[in-house]
Structure formats: C-alpha cells, structure tokens
GROMACS .gro file of C-alpha atoms in nm:
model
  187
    1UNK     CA    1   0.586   3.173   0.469
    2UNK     CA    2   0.738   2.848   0.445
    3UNK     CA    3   1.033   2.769   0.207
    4UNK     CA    4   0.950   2.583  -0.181
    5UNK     CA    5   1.140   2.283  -0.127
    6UNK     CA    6   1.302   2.212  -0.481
    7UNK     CA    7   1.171   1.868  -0.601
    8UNK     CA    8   1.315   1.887  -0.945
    9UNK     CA    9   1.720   1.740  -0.979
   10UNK     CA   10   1.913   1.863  -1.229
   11UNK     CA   11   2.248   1.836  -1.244
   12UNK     CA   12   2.520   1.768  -1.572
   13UNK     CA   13   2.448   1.388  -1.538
   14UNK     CA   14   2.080   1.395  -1.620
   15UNK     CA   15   2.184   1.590  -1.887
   16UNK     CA   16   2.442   1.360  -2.038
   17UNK     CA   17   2.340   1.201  -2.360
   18UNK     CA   18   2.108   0.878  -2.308
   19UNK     CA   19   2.375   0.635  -2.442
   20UNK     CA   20   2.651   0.823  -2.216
   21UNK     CA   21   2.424   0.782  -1.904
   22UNK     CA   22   2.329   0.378  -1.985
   23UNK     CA   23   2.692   0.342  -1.981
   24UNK     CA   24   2.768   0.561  -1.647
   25UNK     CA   25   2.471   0.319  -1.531
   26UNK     CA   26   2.628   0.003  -1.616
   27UNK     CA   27   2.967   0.133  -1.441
   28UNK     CA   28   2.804   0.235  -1.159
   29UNK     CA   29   2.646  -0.121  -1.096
   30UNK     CA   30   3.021  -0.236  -1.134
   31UNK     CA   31   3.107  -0.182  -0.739
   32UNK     CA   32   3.456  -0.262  -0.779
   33UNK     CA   33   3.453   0.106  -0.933
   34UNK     CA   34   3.557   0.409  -0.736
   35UNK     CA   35   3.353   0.774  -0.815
   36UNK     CA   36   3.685   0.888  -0.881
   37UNK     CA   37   3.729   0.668  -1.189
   38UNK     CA   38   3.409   0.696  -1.324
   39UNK     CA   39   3.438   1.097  -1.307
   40UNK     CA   40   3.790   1.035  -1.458
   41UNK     CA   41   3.603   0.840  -1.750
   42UNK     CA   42   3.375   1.076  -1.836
   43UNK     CA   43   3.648   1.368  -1.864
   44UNK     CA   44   3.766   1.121  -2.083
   45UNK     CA   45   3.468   1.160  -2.302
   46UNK     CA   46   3.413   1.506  -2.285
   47UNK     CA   47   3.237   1.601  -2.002
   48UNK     CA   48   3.338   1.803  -1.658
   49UNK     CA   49   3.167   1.565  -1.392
   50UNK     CA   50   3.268   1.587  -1.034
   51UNK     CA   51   3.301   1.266  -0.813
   52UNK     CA   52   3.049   1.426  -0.565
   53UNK     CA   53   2.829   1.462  -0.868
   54UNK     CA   54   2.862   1.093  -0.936
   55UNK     CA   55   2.835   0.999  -0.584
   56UNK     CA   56   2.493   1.220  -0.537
   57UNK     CA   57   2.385   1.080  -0.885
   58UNK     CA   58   2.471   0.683  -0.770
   59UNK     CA   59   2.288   0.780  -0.447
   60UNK     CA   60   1.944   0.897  -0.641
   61UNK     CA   61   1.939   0.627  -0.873
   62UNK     CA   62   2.005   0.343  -0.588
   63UNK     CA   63   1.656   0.475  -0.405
   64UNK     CA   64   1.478   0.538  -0.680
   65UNK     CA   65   1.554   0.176  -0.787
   66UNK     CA   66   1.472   0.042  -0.434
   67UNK     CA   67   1.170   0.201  -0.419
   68UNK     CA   68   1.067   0.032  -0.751
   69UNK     CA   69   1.202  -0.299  -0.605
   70UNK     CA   70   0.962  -0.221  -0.227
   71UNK     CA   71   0.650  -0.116  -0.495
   72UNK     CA   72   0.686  -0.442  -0.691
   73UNK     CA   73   0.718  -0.682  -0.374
   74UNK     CA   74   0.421  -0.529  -0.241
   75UNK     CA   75   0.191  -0.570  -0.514
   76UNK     CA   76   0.317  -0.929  -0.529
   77UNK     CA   77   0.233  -0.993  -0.143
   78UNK     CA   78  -0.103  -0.876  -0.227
   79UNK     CA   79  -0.173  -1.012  -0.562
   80UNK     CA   80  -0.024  -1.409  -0.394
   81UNK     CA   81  -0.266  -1.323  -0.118
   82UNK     CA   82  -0.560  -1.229  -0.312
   83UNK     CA   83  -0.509  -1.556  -0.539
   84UNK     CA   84  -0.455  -1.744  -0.218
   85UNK     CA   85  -0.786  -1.645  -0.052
   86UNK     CA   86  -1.026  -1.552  -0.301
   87UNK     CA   87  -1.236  -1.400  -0.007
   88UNK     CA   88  -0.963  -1.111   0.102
   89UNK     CA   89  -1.039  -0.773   0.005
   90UNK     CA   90  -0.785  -0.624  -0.211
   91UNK     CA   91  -0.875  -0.321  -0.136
   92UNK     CA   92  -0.836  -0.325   0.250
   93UNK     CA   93  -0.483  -0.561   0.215
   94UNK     CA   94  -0.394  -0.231  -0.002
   95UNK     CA   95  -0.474  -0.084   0.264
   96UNK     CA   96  -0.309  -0.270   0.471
   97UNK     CA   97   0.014  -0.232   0.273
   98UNK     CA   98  -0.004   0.185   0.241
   99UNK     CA   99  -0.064   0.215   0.598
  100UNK     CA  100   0.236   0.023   0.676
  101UNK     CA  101   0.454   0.205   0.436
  102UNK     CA  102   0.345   0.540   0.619
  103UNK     CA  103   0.419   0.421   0.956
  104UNK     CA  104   0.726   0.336   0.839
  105UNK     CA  105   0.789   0.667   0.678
  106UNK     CA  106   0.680   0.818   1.049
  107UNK     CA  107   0.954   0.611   1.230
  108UNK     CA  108   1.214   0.710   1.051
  109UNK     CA  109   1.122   1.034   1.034
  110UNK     CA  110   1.468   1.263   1.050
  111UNK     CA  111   1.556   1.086   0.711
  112UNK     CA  112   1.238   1.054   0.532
  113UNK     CA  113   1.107   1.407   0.622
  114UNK     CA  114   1.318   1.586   0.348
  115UNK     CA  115   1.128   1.333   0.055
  116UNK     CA  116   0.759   1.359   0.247
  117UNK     CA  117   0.653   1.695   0.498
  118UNK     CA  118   0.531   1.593   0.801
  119UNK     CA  119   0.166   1.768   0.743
  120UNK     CA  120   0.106   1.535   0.412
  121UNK     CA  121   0.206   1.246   0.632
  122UNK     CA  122  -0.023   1.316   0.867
  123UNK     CA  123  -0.306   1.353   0.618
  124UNK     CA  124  -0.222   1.070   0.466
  125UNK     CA  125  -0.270   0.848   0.828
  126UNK     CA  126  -0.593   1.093   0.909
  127UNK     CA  127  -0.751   0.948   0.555
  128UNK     CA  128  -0.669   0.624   0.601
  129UNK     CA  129  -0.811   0.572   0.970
  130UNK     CA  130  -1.117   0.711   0.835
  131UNK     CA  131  -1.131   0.490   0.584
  132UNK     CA  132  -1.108   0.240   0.818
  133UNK     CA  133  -1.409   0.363   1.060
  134UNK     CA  134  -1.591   0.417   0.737
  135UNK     CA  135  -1.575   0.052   0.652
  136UNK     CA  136  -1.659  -0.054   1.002
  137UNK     CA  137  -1.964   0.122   0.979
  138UNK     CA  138  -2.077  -0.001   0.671
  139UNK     CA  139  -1.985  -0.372   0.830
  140UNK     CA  140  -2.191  -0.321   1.127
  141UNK     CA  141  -2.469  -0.137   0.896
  142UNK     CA  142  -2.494  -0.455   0.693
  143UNK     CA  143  -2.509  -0.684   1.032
  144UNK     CA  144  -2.786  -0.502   1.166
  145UNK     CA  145  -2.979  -0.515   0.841
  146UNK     CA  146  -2.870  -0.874   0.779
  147UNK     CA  147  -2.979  -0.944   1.174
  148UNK     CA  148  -3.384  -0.755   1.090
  149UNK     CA  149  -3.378  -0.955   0.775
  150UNK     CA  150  -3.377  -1.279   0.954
  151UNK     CA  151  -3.578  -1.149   1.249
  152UNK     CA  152  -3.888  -1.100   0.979
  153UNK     CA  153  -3.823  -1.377   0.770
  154UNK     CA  154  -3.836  -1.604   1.091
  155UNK     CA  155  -4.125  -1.418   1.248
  156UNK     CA  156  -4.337  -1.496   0.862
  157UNK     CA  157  -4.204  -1.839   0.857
  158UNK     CA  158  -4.390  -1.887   1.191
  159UNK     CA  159  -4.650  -1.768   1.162
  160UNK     CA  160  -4.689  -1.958   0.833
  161UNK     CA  161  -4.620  -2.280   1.064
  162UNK     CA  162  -4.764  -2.235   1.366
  163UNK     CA  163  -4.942  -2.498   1.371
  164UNK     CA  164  -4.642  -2.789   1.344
  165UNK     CA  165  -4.492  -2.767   1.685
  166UNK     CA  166  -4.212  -3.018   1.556
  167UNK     CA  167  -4.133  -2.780   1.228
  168UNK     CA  168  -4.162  -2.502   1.391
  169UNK     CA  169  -3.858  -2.628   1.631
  170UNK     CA  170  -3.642  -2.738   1.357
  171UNK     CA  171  -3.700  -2.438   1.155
  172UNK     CA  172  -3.638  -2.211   1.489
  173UNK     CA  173  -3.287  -2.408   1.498
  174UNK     CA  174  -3.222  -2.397   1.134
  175UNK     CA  175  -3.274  -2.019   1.115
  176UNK     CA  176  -3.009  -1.967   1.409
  177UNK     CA  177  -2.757  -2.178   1.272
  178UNK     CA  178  -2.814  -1.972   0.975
  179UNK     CA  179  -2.803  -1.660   1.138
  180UNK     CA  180  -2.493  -1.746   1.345
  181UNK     CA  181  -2.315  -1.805   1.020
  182UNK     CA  182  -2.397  -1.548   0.793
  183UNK     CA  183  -2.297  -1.238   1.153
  184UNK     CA  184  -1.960  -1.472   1.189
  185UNK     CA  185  -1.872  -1.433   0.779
  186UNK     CA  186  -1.973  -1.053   0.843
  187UNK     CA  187  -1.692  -0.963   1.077
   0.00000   0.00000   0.00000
C-alpha cells in the first residue's frame, strides 16, 4: 500500500501571530536580509525559529506566490485573446492553457512529482485528449449535418426552378459559394 503523502505544512511560522507573520513577510521580501537575521529577530520577539525554518518557510511562500503570478497571466492571455477575437472559444484556449501547464508539469517531472503523482497527471492528459476527440466529433457531426442541409435545400430549390435554366445556374453557384463558406468557418 502506497505511502499518505502529507499535504498539510505546519510548522511554528504558520503559527506565528498574523501581525508577526506580515512582518516576517515584509522582511523576507527585503533580500538584502540573511535567514540568519530574520531567525535572530524573531528570538528577539519571543519565538524559537530556526533559519532552516525560515528558509523552508521563504521557499513555500515564493511558489505559492508564483503560482498566483503564472494563474493570473494566464487568465489574462486568454481573457486579451477572447476580447481580441470575439470568435475564439474560451473554452478550448482554456484548454489550450491547462494542457500546456500539464505538459509542462510532465517535463519537469523529478521536481514537480512530489506536488502532483504521476497517475493524476496522467489522468489529467487522458481527460483532456478526450475532450479534444469529443469536440472533433461534434465538429465533424455538425459538417455533415450542415453539408445534408444544403444538399436538400438545393435539391427543393430546383426543383422549385427547374424551369429557368439561367436561375437555376446562378442559384447552383450561389449555393456552393455558400456551402464552401459555411464547411471553411466549421473547421
């Protein structure tokens, strides 16, 4: 049976007092400031906190803050390229975006396996390429339906016109053009 991997932290910083931690925050964003000091500062108000402990606390807070930095610029690339191209599916430059994050998270895989197991990884990828096929299949469902739609509505037109040898040509060439247009805008 596979080891529970701990996914909680706790350690004497997180339980520092909220005004205490803002101000070990505000040090730490000082980099002219050694872990030694700022352990040395908080004996100095009270509390028994290792350098190690700062440097593992430092270390936490830096990805956690990069990772809200990654999250924000993504949902900016998509929300600039949404308002760019009114015709772009969100959804799939979401997508888009998730997949590349996993791929990613799959090439650098020594580091990134202790936050993310391998197996959820995978499932992740697995859903998304299904996603994928599922919405090529619906594409190609709507282009053959939108393809039999315009076969019948050209076969009714005419025979409504049959007689016009001239409008039945132009209508012929109108209805390809048509067709042409709305199969390109499908894919």
């Amino acid at each position: 049976m596979a080891e529970r991997r701990r996914t909680r932290i706790s350690s004497k910083i997180t339980q520092l007092p909220e005004e205490v931690k803002e101000q070990l925050d505000e040090l730490l964003l000082d980099t002219s400031n050694t872990y030694e000091e700022i352990a040395k500062w908080l004996k100095s108000e009270g509390y028994e906190i290792s350098k190690s402990a700062v440097g593992r606390y430092a270390i936490r807070a830096n990805q956690a803050t990069q990772r809200v930095v990654e999250t924000l610029e993504k949902t900016k690339a998509i929300a600039a390229a949404v308002e760019k191209n009114p015709d772009l599916d969100y959804t799939r430059a979401s997508r888009m975006v998730l997949m590349d994050g996993l791929m990613q998270r799959v090439s650098t895989a020594e580091e990134e396996f202790q936050e993310m197991p391998l197996d959820k990884a995978g499932r992740l990828i697995a859903s998304l390429s299904r996603t994928e096929t599922y919405e090529q299949r619906v594409r190609q469902d709507m282009k053959k339906k939108s393809e039999l739609a315009f076969e019948q509505l050209e076969a009714e037109l005419m025979a409504a016109i049959k007689q016009d040898p001239e409008l039945t040509k132009e209508l012929h060439s109108i209805l390809s053009r048509a067709r042409e247009k709305v199969l390109k805008d499908g894919d």
